[in-house]
Coordinates of C-alpha atoms and ligand atoms in Angstrom, one line a residue:
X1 CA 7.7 6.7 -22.8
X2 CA 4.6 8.9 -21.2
X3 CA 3.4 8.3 -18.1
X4 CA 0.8 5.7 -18.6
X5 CA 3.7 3.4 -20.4
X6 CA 5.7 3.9 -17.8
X7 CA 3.4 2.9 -15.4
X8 CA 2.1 -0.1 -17.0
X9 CA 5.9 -1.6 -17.5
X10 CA 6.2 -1.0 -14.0
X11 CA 3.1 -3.1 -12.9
X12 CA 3.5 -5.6 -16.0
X13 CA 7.3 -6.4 -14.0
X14 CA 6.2 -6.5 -10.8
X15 CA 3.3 -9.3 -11.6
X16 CA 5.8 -11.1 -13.3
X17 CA 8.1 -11.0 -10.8
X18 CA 5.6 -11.7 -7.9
X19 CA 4.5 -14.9 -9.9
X20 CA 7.8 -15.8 -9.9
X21 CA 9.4 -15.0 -6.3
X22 CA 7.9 -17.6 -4.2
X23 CA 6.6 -20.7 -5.7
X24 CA 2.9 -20.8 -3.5
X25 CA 3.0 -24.6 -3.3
X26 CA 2.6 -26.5 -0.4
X27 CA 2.2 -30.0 0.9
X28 CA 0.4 -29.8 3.8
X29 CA -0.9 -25.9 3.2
X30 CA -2.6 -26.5 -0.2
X31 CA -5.8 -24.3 0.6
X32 CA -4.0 -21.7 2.2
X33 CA -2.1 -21.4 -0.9
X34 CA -5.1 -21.3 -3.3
X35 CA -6.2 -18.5 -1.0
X36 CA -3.2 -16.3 -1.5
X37 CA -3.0 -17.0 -5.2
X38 CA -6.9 -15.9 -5.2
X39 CA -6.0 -12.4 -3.3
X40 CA -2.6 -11.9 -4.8
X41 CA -4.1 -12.0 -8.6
X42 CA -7.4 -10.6 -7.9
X43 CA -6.8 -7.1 -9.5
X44 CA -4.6 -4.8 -6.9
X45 CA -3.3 -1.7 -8.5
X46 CA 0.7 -2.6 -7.2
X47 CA 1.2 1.1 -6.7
X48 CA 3.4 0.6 -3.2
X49 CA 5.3 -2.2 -5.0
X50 CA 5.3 0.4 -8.5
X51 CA 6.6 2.9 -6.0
X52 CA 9.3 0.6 -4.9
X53 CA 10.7 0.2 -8.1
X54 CA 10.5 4.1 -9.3
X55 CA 12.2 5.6 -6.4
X56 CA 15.0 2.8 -6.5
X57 CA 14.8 4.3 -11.0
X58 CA 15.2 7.7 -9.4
X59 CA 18.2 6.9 -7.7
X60 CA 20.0 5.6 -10.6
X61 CA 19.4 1.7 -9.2
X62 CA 18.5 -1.3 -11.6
X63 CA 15.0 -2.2 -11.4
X64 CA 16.5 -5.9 -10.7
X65 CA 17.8 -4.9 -7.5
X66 CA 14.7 -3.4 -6.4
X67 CA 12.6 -6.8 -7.5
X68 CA 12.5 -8.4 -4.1
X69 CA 12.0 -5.4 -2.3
X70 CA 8.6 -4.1 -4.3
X71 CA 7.0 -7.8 -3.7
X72 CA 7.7 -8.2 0.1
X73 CA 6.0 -5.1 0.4
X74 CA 3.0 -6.1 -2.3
X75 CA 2.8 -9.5 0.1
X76 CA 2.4 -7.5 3.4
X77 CA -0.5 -5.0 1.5
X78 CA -2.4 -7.7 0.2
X79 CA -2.3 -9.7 3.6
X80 CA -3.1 -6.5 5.4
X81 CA -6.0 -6.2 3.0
X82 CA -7.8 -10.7 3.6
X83 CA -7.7 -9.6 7.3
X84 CA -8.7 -6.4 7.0
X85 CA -11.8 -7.7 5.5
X86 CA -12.7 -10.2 8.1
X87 CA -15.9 -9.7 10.0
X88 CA -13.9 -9.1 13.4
X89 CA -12.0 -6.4 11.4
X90 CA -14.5 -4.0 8.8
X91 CA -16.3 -7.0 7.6
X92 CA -16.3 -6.6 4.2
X93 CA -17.7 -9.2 1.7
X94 CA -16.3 -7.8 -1.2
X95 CA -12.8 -6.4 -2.3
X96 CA -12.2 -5.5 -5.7
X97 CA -15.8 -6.8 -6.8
X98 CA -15.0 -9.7 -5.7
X99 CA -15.8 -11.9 -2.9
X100 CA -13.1 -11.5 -0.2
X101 CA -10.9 -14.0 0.5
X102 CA -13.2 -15.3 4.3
X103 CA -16.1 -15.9 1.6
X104 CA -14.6 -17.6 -1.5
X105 CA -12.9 -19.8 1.4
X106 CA -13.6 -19.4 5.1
X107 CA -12.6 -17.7 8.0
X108 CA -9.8 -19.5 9.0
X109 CA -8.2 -19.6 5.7
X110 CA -8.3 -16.1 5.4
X111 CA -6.6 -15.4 8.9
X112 CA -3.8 -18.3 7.6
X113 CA -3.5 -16.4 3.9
X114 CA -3.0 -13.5 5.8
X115 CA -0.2 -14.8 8.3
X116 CA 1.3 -16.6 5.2
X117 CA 1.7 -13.0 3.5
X118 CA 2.9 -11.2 6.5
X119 CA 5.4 -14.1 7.1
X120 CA 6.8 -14.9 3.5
X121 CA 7.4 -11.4 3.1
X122 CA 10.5 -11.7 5.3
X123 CA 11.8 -14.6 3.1
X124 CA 11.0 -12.9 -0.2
X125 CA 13.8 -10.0 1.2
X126 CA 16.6 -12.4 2.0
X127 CA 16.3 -13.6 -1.7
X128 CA 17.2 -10.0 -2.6
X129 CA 21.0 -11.3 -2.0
X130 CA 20.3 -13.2 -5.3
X131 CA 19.9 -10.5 -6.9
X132 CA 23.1 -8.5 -6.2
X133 CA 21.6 -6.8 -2.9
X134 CA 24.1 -7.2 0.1
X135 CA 23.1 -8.2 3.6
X136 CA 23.7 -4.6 5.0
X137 CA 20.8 -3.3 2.0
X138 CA 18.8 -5.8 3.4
X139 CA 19.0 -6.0 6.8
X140 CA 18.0 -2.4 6.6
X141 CA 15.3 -3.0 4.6
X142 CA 14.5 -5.8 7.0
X143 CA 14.0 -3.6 10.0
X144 CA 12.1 -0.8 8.1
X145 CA 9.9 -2.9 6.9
X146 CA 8.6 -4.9 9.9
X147 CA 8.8 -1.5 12.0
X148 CA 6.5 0.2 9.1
X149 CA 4.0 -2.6 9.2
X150 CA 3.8 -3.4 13.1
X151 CA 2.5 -1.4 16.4
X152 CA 4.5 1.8 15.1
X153 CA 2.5 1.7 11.6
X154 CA -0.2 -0.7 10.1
X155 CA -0.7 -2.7 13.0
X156 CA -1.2 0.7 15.1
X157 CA -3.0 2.3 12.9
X158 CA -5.2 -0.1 12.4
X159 CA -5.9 -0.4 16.4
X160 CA -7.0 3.2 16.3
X161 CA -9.3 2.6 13.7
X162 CA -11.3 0.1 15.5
X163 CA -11.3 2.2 18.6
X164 CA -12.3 5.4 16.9
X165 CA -15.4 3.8 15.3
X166 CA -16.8 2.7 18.5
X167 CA -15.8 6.4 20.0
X168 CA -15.5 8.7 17.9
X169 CA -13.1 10.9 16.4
X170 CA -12.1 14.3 15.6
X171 CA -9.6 15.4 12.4
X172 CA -6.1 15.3 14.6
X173 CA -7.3 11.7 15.9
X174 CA -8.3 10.5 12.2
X175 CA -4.7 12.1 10.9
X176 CA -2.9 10.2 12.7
X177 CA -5.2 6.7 12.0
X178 CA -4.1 7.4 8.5
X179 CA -0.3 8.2 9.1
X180 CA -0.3 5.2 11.0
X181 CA -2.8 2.8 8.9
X182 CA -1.5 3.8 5.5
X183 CA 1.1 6.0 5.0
X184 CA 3.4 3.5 7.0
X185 CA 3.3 1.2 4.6
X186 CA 3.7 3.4 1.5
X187 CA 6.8 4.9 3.6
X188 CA 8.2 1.5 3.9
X189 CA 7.8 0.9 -0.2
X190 CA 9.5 4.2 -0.9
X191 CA 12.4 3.9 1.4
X192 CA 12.8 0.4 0.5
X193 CA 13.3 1.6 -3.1
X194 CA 15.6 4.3 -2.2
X195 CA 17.7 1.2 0.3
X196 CA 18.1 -1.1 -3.1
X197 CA 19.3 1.8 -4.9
X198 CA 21.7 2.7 -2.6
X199 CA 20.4 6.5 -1.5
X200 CA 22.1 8.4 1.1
X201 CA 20.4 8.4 4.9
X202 CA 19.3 12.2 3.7
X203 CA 17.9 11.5 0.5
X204 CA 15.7 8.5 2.3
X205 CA 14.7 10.5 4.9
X206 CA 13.5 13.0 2.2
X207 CA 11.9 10.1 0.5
X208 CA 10.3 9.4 4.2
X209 CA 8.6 12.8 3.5
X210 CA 7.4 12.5 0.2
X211 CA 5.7 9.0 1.3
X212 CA 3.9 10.1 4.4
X213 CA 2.7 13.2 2.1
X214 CA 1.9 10.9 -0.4
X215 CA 0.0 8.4 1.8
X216 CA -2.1 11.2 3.4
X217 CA -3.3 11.9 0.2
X218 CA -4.2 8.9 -0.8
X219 CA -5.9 7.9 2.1
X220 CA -8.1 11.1 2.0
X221 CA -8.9 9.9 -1.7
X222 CA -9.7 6.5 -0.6
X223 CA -12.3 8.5 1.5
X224 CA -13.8 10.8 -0.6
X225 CA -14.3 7.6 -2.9
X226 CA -15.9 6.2 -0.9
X227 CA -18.7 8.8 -0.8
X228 CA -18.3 9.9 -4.1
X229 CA -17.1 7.3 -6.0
X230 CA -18.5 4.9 -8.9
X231 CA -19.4 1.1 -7.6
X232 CA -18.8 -0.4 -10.6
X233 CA -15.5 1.0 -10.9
X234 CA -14.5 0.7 -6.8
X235 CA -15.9 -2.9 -7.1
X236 CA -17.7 -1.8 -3.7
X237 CA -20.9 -0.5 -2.2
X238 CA -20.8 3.3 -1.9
X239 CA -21.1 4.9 1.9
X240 CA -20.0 1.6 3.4
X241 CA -17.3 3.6 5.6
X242 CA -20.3 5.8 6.5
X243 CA -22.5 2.6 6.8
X244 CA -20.2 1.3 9.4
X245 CA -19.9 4.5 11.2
X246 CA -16.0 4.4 10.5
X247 CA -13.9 7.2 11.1
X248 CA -12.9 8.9 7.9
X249 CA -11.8 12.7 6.6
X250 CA -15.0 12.9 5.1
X251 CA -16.8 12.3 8.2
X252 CA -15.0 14.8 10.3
X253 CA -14.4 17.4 7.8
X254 CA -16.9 17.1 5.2
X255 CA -16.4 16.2 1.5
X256 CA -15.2 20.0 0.5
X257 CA -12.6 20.0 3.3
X258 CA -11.2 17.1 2.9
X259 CA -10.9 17.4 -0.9
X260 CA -9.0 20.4 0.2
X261 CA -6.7 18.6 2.5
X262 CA -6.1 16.2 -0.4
X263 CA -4.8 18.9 -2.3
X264 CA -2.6 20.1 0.4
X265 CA -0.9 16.5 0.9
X266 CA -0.3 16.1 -2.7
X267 CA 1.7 19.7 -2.5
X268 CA 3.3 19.0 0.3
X269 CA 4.0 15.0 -1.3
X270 CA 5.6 17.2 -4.4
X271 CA 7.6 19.9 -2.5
X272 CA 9.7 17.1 -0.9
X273 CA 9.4 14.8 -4.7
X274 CA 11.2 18.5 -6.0
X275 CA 14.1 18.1 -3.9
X276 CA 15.1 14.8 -5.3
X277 CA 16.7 14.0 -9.0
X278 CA 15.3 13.3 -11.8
X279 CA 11.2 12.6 -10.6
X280 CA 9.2 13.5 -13.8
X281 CA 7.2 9.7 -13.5
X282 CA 6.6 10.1 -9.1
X283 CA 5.6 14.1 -10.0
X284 CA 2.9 12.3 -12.5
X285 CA 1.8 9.4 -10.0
X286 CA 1.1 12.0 -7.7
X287 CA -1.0 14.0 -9.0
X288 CA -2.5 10.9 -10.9
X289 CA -3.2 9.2 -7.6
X290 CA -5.2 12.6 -6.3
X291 CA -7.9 12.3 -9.3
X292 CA -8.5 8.5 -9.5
X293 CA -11.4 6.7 -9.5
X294 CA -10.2 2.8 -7.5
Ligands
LIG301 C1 0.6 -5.8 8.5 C2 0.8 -7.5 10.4 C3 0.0 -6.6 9.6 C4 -1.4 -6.5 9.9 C5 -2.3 -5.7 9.2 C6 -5.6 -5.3 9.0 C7 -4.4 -4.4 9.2 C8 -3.3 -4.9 10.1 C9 -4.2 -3.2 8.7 C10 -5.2 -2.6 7.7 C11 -4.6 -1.5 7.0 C12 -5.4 -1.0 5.9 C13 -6.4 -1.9 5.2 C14 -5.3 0.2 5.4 C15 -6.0 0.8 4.3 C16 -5.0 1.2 3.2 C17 -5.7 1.3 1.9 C18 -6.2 2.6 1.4 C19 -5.8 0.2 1.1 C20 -6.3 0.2 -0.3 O1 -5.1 0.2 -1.1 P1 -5.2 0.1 -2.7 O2 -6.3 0.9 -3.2 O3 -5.5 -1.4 -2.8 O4 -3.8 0.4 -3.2 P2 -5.5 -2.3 -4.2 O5 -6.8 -3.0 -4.2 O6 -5.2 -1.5 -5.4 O7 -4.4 -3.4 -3.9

């Protein structure tokens, strides 16, 4: 199987599985389940939830085991993403191309949709125990997780983002923004991968290393996109970073530099990949990941 394939059976099991997980039916919360169904099926890419499942493949672990794992973290990205779009956030009307979830609903809705991701993801783990994970794995998991996604990750990094685009920033300052705002998260789905498959506390924190690499990178892409990119393939205006006077690599180091720095992260991402087994599909997403285009 080439790299594509492999990639595409990845994502192709994890939307399967994530229509599957958690039934998102509700009584009383019928809107507030429309709106997550609307922002969980509205064209993400699944890599943290893709990475999930390759690392636990690296490791030697079923992909099964790795199932509930790959969506909790998928549910915390794409409620990280509804209130990330809210006007008190970046205030974006559009994600993906299309409207974000405040505007095809309202306000409220989206901060609920959001909560209900953030919150269910913590259920979705405990069903790992279904299927064969035991309570050590996932209390583990548990722990990473929430750590990865609160004041010492997203929820941090995310604070400094708001602060540094009403004061300004230099490259240390917007480093660690993007350690914080987006390479927690794609920690948490590569060590969660490594937890299912059973890893040893070296390999993960090897793993740990590869992600933050990895994230760096693709935060610095997500940048240079932003300038560079093609609308109709971002499904976003071009310069609205810039627009909003948000702090970015591109803004402190210019587009050369940080396209540089890009480069260096995805080394540094595959130096720590080459000290793992068998990587042959995470040495593709890498680079992959450096050259895309959404
Ligand atoms: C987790 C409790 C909790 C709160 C979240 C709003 C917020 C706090 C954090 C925002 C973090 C954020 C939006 C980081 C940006 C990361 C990033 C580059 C997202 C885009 O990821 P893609 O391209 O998205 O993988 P797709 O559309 O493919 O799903």
């Amino acid at each position: 199987m080439n790299f594509k394939q492999q990639l595409n059976k990845y994502v192709d099991f994890i939307n399967y599985w994530l229509e599957k997980i958690l039934p998102l039916e509700s009584l009383a919360g019928e809107r507030v389940c429309d709106a997550m169904k609307y922002s969980l099926t509205s064209g993400g890419k699944r890599l943290r939830p893709v990475l999930t499942l390759a690392v636990c493949d690296m490791f030697g672990g079923k992909l099964e085991s790795a199932v509930c794992f790959a969506c909790a973290v998928e549910y915390i990205h794409v409620g990280s993403l509804i209130h990330d779009d809210l006007p008190c956030m970046d205030d974006d009307d559009l994600r993906r191309g299309k409207p974000s979830c405040h505007i095809m609903y309202d306000e409220a809705t989206a901060v609920l949709a959001g909560d209900g991701f953030f919150l269910s993801a913590f259920e979705i783990l405990t069903l790992a125990k279904n299927f064969g994970l035991d309570d050590a794995k996932i209390l583990k998991a548990c722990g990473f997780l929430s750590k990865m996604s609160s004041f010492c990750g997203m929820v941090g990094g995310q604070d400094m983002d708001m602060l540094l685009q009403k004061n300004g920033a230099d490259w240390k300052k917007v480093e660690i923004m993007n350690h914080y705002k987006t390479s927690s998260l794609i920690q948490a789905a590569c060590c969660l991968g490594a937890i299912a498959a059973g890893a040893s506390e070296s390999e993960i924190e090897t793993v740990k290393k590869y992600a933050l690499a990895l994230g760096l990178a693709f935060q610095t892409r997500d940048d240079i996109l932003d300038v560079v990119g093609d609308e109709s393939v971002l499904g976003k205006p071009i310069g609205s970073d810039v627009e909003k006077n948000k702090s970015s690599s591109v803004l402190v180091l210019g587009l050369e530099k940080a396209t540089l720095k890009a480069q260096q992260y995805t080394e540094n991402a595959i130096f720590e990949l080459n000290k793992l087994p068998c990587n042959r599909f995470l040495l593709d997403l890498t680079e992959f990941l450096l050259f895309r285009d959404r």
